[in-house]
Amino acid sequence: MAVRPIVRAGDPVLAKVAEPVADPTADDVAILVADMIDSLHAVGGGGLAAPQIGVSKRVIIYFTSPAGLTD
């Protein structure tokens, strides 16, 4: 979808308590998650919370390696 910039320490959105998500299957949440995945891949991270891209919602994503696999 879209790569969103990662906000830095000191940004007011990071100091707020994020809002709950009423319907995790809603279209706007799906778009947010897609943007989060794109943003995470762009910076090569392992996890991301919605406030880190400026959205005060209780949504997180993270990636792990498959069980049993090593580098």
PDB file of N, CA, C and O in Angstrom:
ATOM      1  N   MET A   1       0.841  -1.182   0.000  1.00  0.00           N
ATOM      2  CA  MET A   1       0.000   0.000   0.000  1.00  0.00           C
ATOM      3  C   MET A   1       0.888   1.249   0.000  1.00  0.00           C
ATOM      4  O   MET A   1       1.116   1.795  -1.029  1.00  0.00           O
ATOM      5  N   ALA A   2       1.383   1.649   1.195  1.00  0.00           N
ATOM      6  CA  ALA A   2       2.197   2.868   1.266  1.00  0.00           C
ATOM      7  C   ALA A   2       3.237   2.737   2.366  1.00  0.00           C
ATOM      8  O   ALA A   2       2.972   2.154   3.415  1.00  0.00           O
ATOM      9  N   VAL A   3       4.406   3.279   2.089  1.00  0.00           N
ATOM     10  CA  VAL A   3       5.439   3.348   3.113  1.00  0.00           C
ATOM     11  C   VAL A   3       5.241   4.664   3.850  1.00  0.00           C
ATOM     12  O   VAL A   3       5.263   5.730   3.233  1.00  0.00           O
ATOM     13  N   ARG A   4       5.023   4.569   5.142  1.00  0.00           N
ATOM     14  CA  ARG A   4       4.840   5.769   5.962  1.00  0.00           C
ATOM     15  C   ARG A   4       6.122   6.028   6.749  1.00  0.00           C
ATOM     16  O   ARG A   4       6.807   5.093   7.154  1.00  0.00           O
ATOM     17  N   PRO A   5       6.425   7.296   6.993  1.00  0.00           N
ATOM     18  CA  PRO A   5       7.641   7.605   7.752  1.00  0.00           C
ATOM     19  C   PRO A   5       7.520   7.153   9.206  1.00  0.00           C
ATOM     20  O   PRO A   5       6.435   7.203   9.793  1.00  0.00           O
ATOM     21  N   ILE A   6       8.629   6.715   9.762  1.00  0.00           N
ATOM     22  CA  ILE A   6       8.688   6.329  11.171  1.00  0.00           C
ATOM     23  C   ILE A   6       8.878   7.607  11.983  1.00  0.00           C
ATOM     24  O   ILE A   6       9.773   8.401  11.699  1.00  0.00           O
ATOM     25  N   VAL A   7       8.016   7.814  12.982  1.00  0.00           N
ATOM     26  CA  VAL A   7       8.146   9.009  13.814  1.00  0.00           C
ATOM     27  C   VAL A   7       9.279   8.810  14.815  1.00  0.00           C
ATOM     28  O   VAL A   7       9.627   7.682  15.173  1.00  0.00           O
ATOM     29  N   ARG A   8       9.840   9.874  15.253  1.00  0.00           N
ATOM     30  CA  ARG A   8      10.993   9.851  16.154  1.00  0.00           C
ATOM     31  C   ARG A   8      10.567  10.113  17.592  1.00  0.00           C
ATOM     32  O   ARG A   8       9.499  10.664  17.858  1.00  0.00           O
ATOM     33  N   ALA A   9      11.446   9.747  18.514  1.00  0.00           N
ATOM     34  CA  ALA A   9      11.215  10.024  19.929  1.00  0.00           C
ATOM     35  C   ALA A   9      10.917  11.502  20.102  1.00  0.00           C
ATOM     36  O   ALA A   9      11.536  12.349  19.451  1.00  0.00           O
ATOM     37  N   GLY A  10       9.951  11.792  20.954  1.00  0.00           N
ATOM     38  CA  GLY A  10       9.542  13.168  21.185  1.00  0.00           C
ATOM     39  C   GLY A  10       8.280  13.540  20.425  1.00  0.00           C
ATOM     40  O   GLY A  10       7.651  14.556  20.720  1.00  0.00           O
ATOM     41  N   ASP A  11       7.896  12.718  19.439  1.00  0.00           N
ATOM     42  CA  ASP A  11       6.658  12.990  18.706  1.00  0.00           C
ATOM     43  C   ASP A  11       5.482  12.789  19.657  1.00  0.00           C
ATOM     44  O   ASP A  11       5.421  11.787  20.374  1.00  0.00           O
ATOM     45  N   PRO A  12       4.531  13.732  19.696  1.00  0.00           N
ATOM     46  CA  PRO A  12       3.405  13.637  20.634  1.00  0.00           C
ATOM     47  C   PRO A  12       2.580  12.350  20.523  1.00  0.00           C
ATOM     48  O   PRO A  12       2.048  11.880  21.518  1.00  0.00           O
ATOM     49  N   VAL A  13       2.479  11.768  19.336  1.00  0.00           N
ATOM     50  CA  VAL A  13       1.681  10.546  19.184  1.00  0.00           C
ATOM     51  C   VAL A  13       2.256   9.402  20.027  1.00  0.00           C
ATOM     52  O   VAL A  13       1.522   8.528  20.489  1.00  0.00           O
ATOM     53  N   LEU A  14       3.557   9.423  20.249  1.00  0.00           N
ATOM     54  CA  LEU A  14       4.190   8.358  21.032  1.00  0.00           C
ATOM     55  C   LEU A  14       3.929   8.493  22.524  1.00  0.00           C
ATOM     56  O   LEU A  14       4.091   7.531  23.271  1.00  0.00           O
ATOM     57  N   ALA A  15       3.512   9.659  22.963  1.00  0.00           N
ATOM     58  CA  ALA A  15       3.246   9.895  24.386  1.00  0.00           C
ATOM     59  C   ALA A  15       1.800   9.600  24.769  1.00  0.00           C
ATOM     60  O   ALA A  15       1.477   9.491  25.947  1.00  0.00           O
ATOM     61  N   LYS A  16       0.931   9.443  23.774  1.00  0.00           N
ATOM     62  CA  LYS A  16      -0.492   9.182  24.034  1.00  0.00           C
ATOM     63  C   LYS A  16      -0.755   7.692  24.225  1.00  0.00           C
ATOM     64  O   LYS A  16      -0.036   6.853  23.677  1.00  0.00           O
ATOM     65  N   VAL A  17      -1.808   7.400  24.965  1.00  0.00           N
ATOM     66  CA  VAL A  17      -2.294   6.017  25.035  1.00  0.00           C
ATOM     67  C   VAL A  17      -3.068   5.762  23.744  1.00  0.00           C
ATOM     68  O   VAL A  17      -3.998   6.502  23.404  1.00  0.00           O
ATOM     69  N   ALA A  18      -2.653   4.744  23.006  1.00  0.00           N
ATOM     70  CA  ALA A  18      -3.279   4.441  21.720  1.00  0.00           C
ATOM     71  C   ALA A  18      -4.723   3.993  21.907  1.00  0.00           C
ATOM     72  O   ALA A  18      -5.076   3.357  22.897  1.00  0.00           O
ATOM     73  N   GLU A  19      -5.550   4.313  20.929  1.00  0.00           N
ATOM     74  CA  GLU A  19      -6.976   3.970  20.960  1.00  0.00           C
ATOM     75  C   GLU A  19      -7.178   2.492  20.621  1.00  0.00           C
ATOM     76  O   GLU A  19      -6.479   1.947  19.765  1.00  0.00           O
ATOM     77  N   PRO A  20      -8.149   1.851  21.286  1.00  0.00           N
ATOM     78  CA  PRO A  20      -8.450   0.459  20.928  1.00  0.00           C
ATOM     79  C   PRO A  20      -9.060   0.376  19.528  1.00  0.00           C
ATOM     80  O   PRO A  20      -9.596   1.355  19.012  1.00  0.00           O
ATOM     81  N   VAL A  21      -8.985  -0.794  18.945  1.00  0.00           N
ATOM     82  CA  VAL A  21      -9.571  -1.049  17.627  1.00  0.00           C
ATOM     83  C   VAL A  21     -10.859  -1.829  17.845  1.00  0.00           C
ATOM     84  O   VAL A  21     -10.834  -2.946  18.359  1.00  0.00           O
ATOM     85  N   ALA A  22     -11.976  -1.237  17.473  1.00  0.00           N
ATOM     86  CA  ALA A  22     -13.277  -1.865  17.704  1.00  0.00           C
ATOM     87  C   ALA A  22     -13.491  -3.093  16.821  1.00  0.00           C
ATOM     88  O   ALA A  22     -13.979  -4.118  17.283  1.00  0.00           O
ATOM     89  N   ASP A  23     -13.117  -2.991  15.553  1.00  0.00           N
ATOM     90  CA  ASP A  23     -13.329  -4.098  14.613  1.00  0.00           C
ATOM     91  C   ASP A  23     -12.030  -4.385  13.868  1.00  0.00           C
ATOM     92  O   ASP A  23     -11.698  -3.691  12.905  1.00  0.00           O
ATOM     93  N   PRO A  24     -11.285  -5.401  14.298  1.00  0.00           N
ATOM     94  CA  PRO A  24     -10.010  -5.685  13.643  1.00  0.00           C
ATOM     95  C   PRO A  24     -10.151  -6.160  12.196  1.00  0.00           C
ATOM     96  O   PRO A  24      -9.158  -6.230  11.476  1.00  0.00           O
ATOM     97  N   THR A  25     -11.364  -6.461  11.758  1.00  0.00           N
ATOM     98  CA  THR A  25     -11.572  -6.892  10.371  1.00  0.00           C
ATOM     99  C   THR A  25     -12.020  -5.746   9.469  1.00  0.00           C
ATOM    100  O   THR A  25     -12.286  -5.967   8.288  1.00  0.00           O
ATOM    101  N   ALA A  26     -12.090  -4.544   9.995  1.00  0.00           N
ATOM    102  CA  ALA A  26     -12.548  -3.385   9.213  1.00  0.00           C
ATOM    103  C   ALA A  26     -11.546  -3.055   8.108  1.00  0.00           C
ATOM    104  O   ALA A  26     -10.344  -3.294   8.237  1.00  0.00           O
ATOM    105  N   ASP A  27     -12.055  -2.485   7.032  1.00  0.00           N
ATOM    106  CA  ASP A  27     -11.214  -2.134   5.888  1.00  0.00           C
ATOM    107  C   ASP A  27     -10.104  -1.162   6.258  1.00  0.00           C
ATOM    108  O   ASP A  27      -8.978  -1.298   5.775  1.00  0.00           O
ATOM    109  N   ASP A  28     -10.405  -0.174   7.115  1.00  0.00           N
ATOM    110  CA  ASP A  28      -9.384   0.805   7.470  1.00  0.00           C
ATOM    111  C   ASP A  28      -8.249   0.167   8.265  1.00  0.00           C
ATOM    112  O   ASP A  28      -7.087   0.569   8.144  1.00  0.00           O
ATOM    113  N   VAL A  29      -8.562  -0.859   9.038  1.00  0.00           N
ATOM    114  CA  VAL A  29      -7.522  -1.574   9.788  1.00  0.00           C
ATOM    115  C   VAL A  29      -6.670  -2.397   8.822  1.00  0.00           C
ATOM    116  O   VAL A  29      -5.448  -2.444   8.952  1.00  0.00           O
ATOM    117  N   ALA A  30      -7.295  -3.009   7.846  1.00  0.00           N
ATOM    118  CA  ALA A  30      -6.547  -3.784   6.834  1.00  0.00           C
ATOM    119  C   ALA A  30      -5.591  -2.879   6.066  1.00  0.00           C
ATOM    120  O   ALA A  30      -4.443  -3.254   5.800  1.00  0.00           O
ATOM    121  N   ILE A  31      -6.028  -1.679   5.726  1.00  0.00           N
ATOM    122  CA  ILE A  31      -5.169  -0.722   5.027  1.00  0.00           C
ATOM    123  C   ILE A  31      -4.021  -0.292   5.933  1.00  0.00           C
ATOM    124  O   ILE A  31      -2.861  -0.217   5.493  1.00  0.00           O
ATOM    125  N   LEU A  32      -4.321  -0.035   7.206  1.00  0.00           N
ATOM    126  CA  LEU A  32      -3.290   0.341   8.165  1.00  0.00           C
ATOM    127  C   LEU A  32      -2.239  -0.760   8.290  1.00  0.00           C
ATOM    128  O   LEU A  32      -1.033  -0.498   8.246  1.00  0.00           O
ATOM    129  N   VAL A  33      -2.676  -2.001   8.423  1.00  0.00           N
ATOM    130  CA  VAL A  33      -1.743  -3.126   8.553  1.00  0.00           C
ATOM    131  C   VAL A  33      -0.889  -3.260   7.293  1.00  0.00           C
ATOM    132  O   VAL A  33       0.324  -3.478   7.376  1.00  0.00           O
ATOM    133  N   ALA A  34      -1.483  -3.111   6.131  1.00  0.00           N
ATOM    134  CA  ALA A  34      -0.722  -3.182   4.881  1.00  0.00           C
ATOM    135  C   ALA A  34       0.339  -2.084   4.835  1.00  0.00           C
ATOM    136  O   ALA A  34       1.489  -2.326   4.448  1.00  0.00           O
ATOM    137  N   ASP A  35      -0.038  -0.880   5.247  1.00  0.00           N
ATOM    138  CA  ASP A  35       0.929   0.228   5.291  1.00  0.00           C
ATOM    139  C   ASP A  35       2.026  -0.058   6.311  1.00  0.00           C
ATOM    140  O   ASP A  35       3.205   0.250   6.074  1.00  0.00           O
ATOM    141  N   MET A  36       1.659  -0.647   7.432  1.00  0.00           N
ATOM    142  CA  MET A  36       2.648  -0.982   8.452  1.00  0.00           C
ATOM    143  C   MET A  36       3.640  -2.012   7.924  1.00  0.00           C
ATOM    144  O   MET A  36       4.839  -1.899   8.157  1.00  0.00           O
ATOM    145  N   ILE A  37       3.154  -3.018   7.215  1.00  0.00           N
ATOM    146  CA  ILE A  37       4.033  -4.045   6.647  1.00  0.00           C
ATOM    147  C   ILE A  37       4.987  -3.412   5.645  1.00  0.00           C
ATOM    148  O   ILE A  37       6.198  -3.657   5.682  1.00  0.00           O
ATOM    149  N   ASP A  38       4.474  -2.557   4.763  1.00  0.00           N
ATOM    150  CA  ASP A  38       5.329  -1.881   3.785  1.00  0.00           C
ATOM    151  C   ASP A  38       6.376  -1.015   4.477  1.00  0.00           C
ATOM    152  O   ASP A  38       7.547  -1.000   4.092  1.00  0.00           O
ATOM    153  N   SER A  39       5.948  -0.299   5.507  1.00  0.00           N
ATOM    154  CA  SER A  39       6.855   0.584   6.241  1.00  0.00           C
ATOM    155  C   SER A  39       7.924  -0.219   6.972  1.00  0.00           C
ATOM    156  O   SER A  39       9.098   0.167   6.988  1.00  0.00           O
ATOM    157  N   LEU A  40       7.527  -1.332   7.561  1.00  0.00           N
ATOM    158  CA  LEU A  40       8.471  -2.185   8.284  1.00  0.00           C
ATOM    159  C   LEU A  40       9.512  -2.776   7.332  1.00  0.00           C
ATOM    160  O   LEU A  40      10.708  -2.770   7.617  1.00  0.00           O
ATOM    161  N   HIS A  41       9.066  -3.267   6.199  1.00  0.00           N
ATOM    162  CA  HIS A  41       9.995  -3.827   5.216  1.00  0.00           C
ATOM    163  C   HIS A  41      10.961  -2.758   4.693  1.00  0.00           C
ATOM    164  O   HIS A  41      12.124  -3.051   4.428  1.00  0.00           O
ATOM    165  N   ALA A  42      10.478  -1.534   4.560  1.00  0.00           N
ATOM    166  CA  ALA A  42      11.314  -0.455   4.030  1.00  0.00           C
ATOM    167  C   ALA A  42      12.491  -0.138   4.943  1.00  0.00           C
ATOM    168  O   ALA A  42      13.546   0.283   4.461  1.00  0.00           O
ATOM    169  N   VAL A  43      12.311  -0.347   6.254  1.00  0.00           N
ATOM    170  CA  VAL A  43      13.399  -0.049   7.193  1.00  0.00           C
ATOM    171  C   VAL A  43      14.101  -1.305   7.680  1.00  0.00           C
ATOM    172  O   VAL A  43      15.038  -1.231   8.462  1.00  0.00           O
ATOM    173  N   GLY A  44      13.639  -2.473   7.250  1.00  0.00           N
ATOM    174  CA  GLY A  44      14.286  -3.726   7.615  1.00  0.00           C
ATOM    175  C   GLY A  44      14.103  -4.110   9.070  1.00  0.00           C
ATOM    176  O   GLY A  44      14.967  -4.755   9.644  1.00  0.00           O
ATOM    177  N   GLY A  45      12.979  -3.741   9.640  1.00  0.00           N
ATOM    178  CA  GLY A  45      12.727  -4.041  11.051  1.00  0.00           C
ATOM    179  C   GLY A  45      12.059  -5.378  11.262  1.00  0.00           C
ATOM    180  O   GLY A  45      11.712  -6.088  10.318  1.00  0.00           O
ATOM    181  N   GLY A  46      11.858  -5.709  12.537  1.00  0.00           N
ATOM    182  CA  GLY A  46      11.214  -6.962  12.894  1.00  0.00           C
ATOM    183  C   GLY A  46       9.823  -6.777  13.465  1.00  0.00           C
ATOM    184  O   GLY A  46       9.040  -7.719  13.527  1.00  0.00           O
ATOM    185  N   GLY A  47       9.501  -5.569  13.891  1.00  0.00           N
ATOM    186  CA  GLY A  47       8.190  -5.303  14.469  1.00  0.00           C
ATOM    187  C   GLY A  47       7.900  -3.820  14.442  1.00  0.00           C
ATOM    188  O   GLY A  47       8.805  -2.993  14.355  1.00  0.00           O
ATOM    189  N   LEU A  48       6.607  -3.481  14.515  1.00  0.00           N
ATOM    190  CA  LEU A  48       6.193  -2.092  14.421  1.00  0.00           C
ATOM    191  C   LEU A  48       4.834  -1.925  15.083  1.00  0.00           C
ATOM    192  O   LEU A  48       3.959  -2.778  14.936  1.00  0.00           O
ATOM    193  N   ALA A  49       4.669  -0.830  15.794  1.00  0.00           N
ATOM    194  CA  ALA A  49       3.377  -0.466  16.370  1.00  0.00           C
ATOM    195  C   ALA A  49       2.824   0.717  15.582  1.00  0.00           C
ATOM    196  O   ALA A  49       3.585   1.565  15.094  1.00  0.00           O
ATOM    197  N   ALA A  50       1.508   0.786  15.460  1.00  0.00           N
ATOM    198  CA  ALA A  50       0.878   1.845  14.674  1.00  0.00           C
ATOM    199  C   ALA A  50       1.322   3.252  15.099  1.00  0.00           C
ATOM    200  O   ALA A  50       1.563   4.093  14.231  1.00  0.00           O
ATOM    201  N   PRO A  51       1.471   3.533  16.401  1.00  0.00           N
ATOM    202  CA  PRO A  51       1.930   4.881  16.754  1.00  0.00           C
ATOM    203  C   PRO A  51       3.299   5.231  16.176  1.00  0.00           C
ATOM    204  O   PRO A  51       3.609   6.411  15.990  1.00  0.00           O
ATOM    205  N   GLN A  52       4.109   4.244  15.865  1.00  0.00           N
ATOM    206  CA  GLN A  52       5.432   4.518  15.295  1.00  0.00           C
ATOM    207  C   GLN A  52       5.343   5.071  13.872  1.00  0.00           C
ATOM    208  O   GLN A  52       6.326   5.591  13.357  1.00  0.00           O
ATOM    209  N   ILE A  53       4.183   4.949  13.246  1.00  0.00           N
ATOM    210  CA  ILE A  53       3.982   5.588  11.944  1.00  0.00           C
ATOM    211  C   ILE A  53       2.947   6.705  12.061  1.00  0.00           C
ATOM    212  O   ILE A  53       2.350   7.118  11.076  1.00  0.00           O
ATOM    213  N   GLY A  54       2.737   7.180  13.293  1.00  0.00           N
ATOM    214  CA  GLY A  54       1.877   8.335  13.515  1.00  0.00           C
ATOM    215  C   GLY A  54       0.406   8.055  13.683  1.00  0.00           C
ATOM    216  O   GLY A  54      -0.404   8.977  13.667  1.00  0.00           O
ATOM    217  N   VAL A  55       0.022   6.787  13.855  1.00  0.00           N
ATOM    218  CA  VAL A  55      -1.389   6.415  14.000  1.00  0.00           C
ATOM    219  C   VAL A  55      -1.627   5.913  15.418  1.00  0.00           C
ATOM    220  O   VAL A  55      -1.085   4.884  15.819  1.00  0.00           O
ATOM    221  N   SER A  56      -2.444   6.623  16.179  1.00  0.00           N
ATOM    222  CA  SER A  56      -2.673   6.278  17.577  1.00  0.00           C
ATOM    223  C   SER A  56      -3.743   5.186  17.708  1.00  0.00           C
ATOM    224  O   SER A  56      -4.858   5.410  18.171  1.00  0.00           O
ATOM    225  N   LYS A  57      -3.400   3.994  17.270  1.00  0.00           N
ATOM    226  CA  LYS A  57      -4.269   2.812  17.357  1.00  0.00           C
ATOM    227  C   LYS A  57      -3.481   1.670  17.979  1.00  0.00           C
ATOM    228  O   LYS A  57      -2.265   1.572  17.810  1.00  0.00           O
ATOM    229  N   ARG A  58      -4.161   0.775  18.663  1.00  0.00           N
ATOM    230  CA  ARG A  58      -3.522  -0.388  19.290  1.00  0.00           C
ATOM    231  C   ARG A  58      -3.379  -1.523  18.288  1.00  0.00           C
ATOM    232  O   ARG A  58      -4.085  -2.528  18.329  1.00  0.00           O
ATOM    233  N   VAL A  59      -2.437  -1.349  17.385  1.00  0.00           N
ATOM    234  CA  VAL A  59      -2.153  -2.345  16.359  1.00  0.00           C
ATOM    235  C   VAL A  59      -0.641  -2.543  16.327  1.00  0.00           C
ATOM    236  O   VAL A  59       0.108  -1.570  16.289  1.00  0.00           O
ATOM    237  N   ILE A  60      -0.219  -3.796  16.361  1.00  0.00           N
ATOM    238  CA  ILE A  60       1.199  -4.109  16.230  1.00  0.00           C
ATOM    239  C   ILE A  60       1.366  -5.226  15.211  1.00  0.00           C
ATOM    240  O   ILE A  60       0.453  -6.027  14.992  1.00  0.00           O
ATOM    241  N   ILE A  61       2.527  -5.257  14.587  1.00  0.00           N
ATOM    242  CA  ILE A  61       2.901  -6.371  13.723  1.00  0.00           C
ATOM    243  C   ILE A  61       4.320  -6.769  14.080  1.00  0.00           C
ATOM    244  O   ILE A  61       5.104  -5.944  14.544  1.00  0.00           O
ATOM    245  N   TYR A  62       4.631  -8.031  13.897  1.00  0.00           N
ATOM    246  CA  TYR A  62       6.007  -8.479  14.080  1.00  0.00           C
ATOM    247  C   TYR A  62       6.214  -9.742  13.265  1.00  0.00           C
ATOM    248  O   TYR A  62       5.266 -10.458  12.943  1.00  0.00           O
ATOM    249  N   PHE A  63       7.450  -9.972  12.929  1.00  0.00           N
ATOM    250  CA  PHE A  63       7.794 -11.141  12.130  1.00  0.00           C
ATOM    251  C   PHE A  63       8.805 -11.986  12.889  1.00  0.00           C
ATOM    252  O   PHE A  63       9.674 -11.459  13.574  1.00  0.00           O
ATOM    253  N   THR A  64       8.671 -13.269  12.761  1.00  0.00           N
ATOM    254  CA  THR A  64       9.623 -14.217  13.374  1.00  0.00           C
ATOM    255  C   THR A  64      10.070 -15.187  12.293  1.00  0.00           C
ATOM    256  O   THR A  64       9.420 -15.332  11.252  1.00  0.00           O
ATOM    257  N   SER A  65      11.178 -15.844  12.533  1.00  0.00           N
ATOM    258  CA  SER A  65      11.630 -16.847  11.582  1.00  0.00           C
ATOM    259  C   SER A  65      10.872 -18.153  11.860  1.00  0.00           C
ATOM    260  O   SER A  65      10.466 -18.399  12.994  1.00  0.00           O
ATOM    261  N   PRO A  66      10.703 -18.965  10.852  1.00  0.00           N
ATOM    262  CA  PRO A  66      10.012 -20.250  11.058  1.00  0.00           C
ATOM    263  C   PRO A  66      10.746 -21.110  12.098  1.00  0.00           C
ATOM    264  O   PRO A  66      11.972 -21.088  12.189  1.00  0.00           O
ATOM    265  N   ALA A  67       9.998 -21.867  12.862  1.00  0.00           N
ATOM    266  CA  ALA A  67      10.565 -22.723  13.915  1.00  0.00           C
ATOM    267  C   ALA A  67      11.559 -23.710  13.328  1.00  0.00           C
ATOM    268  O   ALA A  67      11.334 -24.297  12.273  1.00  0.00           O
ATOM    269  N   GLY A  68      12.662 -23.867  14.005  1.00  0.00           N
ATOM    270  CA  GLY A  68      13.655 -24.848  13.597  1.00  0.00           C
ATOM    271  C   GLY A  68      14.672 -24.357  12.590  1.00  0.00           C
ATOM    272  O   GLY A  68      15.619 -25.049  12.288  1.00  0.00           O
ATOM    273  N   LEU A  69      14.473 -23.165  12.043  1.00  0.00           N
ATOM    274  CA  LEU A  69      15.421 -22.656  11.066  1.00  0.00           C
ATOM    275  C   LEU A  69      16.449 -21.775  11.756  1.00  0.00           C
ATOM    276  O   LEU A  69      16.133 -20.997  12.644  1.00  0.00           O
ATOM    277  N   THR A  70      17.661 -21.893  11.325  1.00  0.00           N
ATOM    278  CA  THR A  70      18.732 -21.046  11.847  1.00  0.00           C
ATOM    279  C   THR A  70      19.487 -20.440  10.686  1.00  0.00           C
ATOM    280  O   THR A  70      19.390 -20.917   9.545  1.00  0.00           O
ATOM    281  N   ASP A  71      20.265 -19.410  10.983  1.00  0.00           N
ATOM    282  CA  ASP A  71      21.042 -18.742   9.920  1.00  0.00           C
ATOM    283  C   ASP A  71      22.198 -19.542   9.513  1.00  0.00           C
ATOM    284  O   ASP A  71      22.925 -20.202   9.666  1.00  0.00           O
TER     285      ASP A  71
END
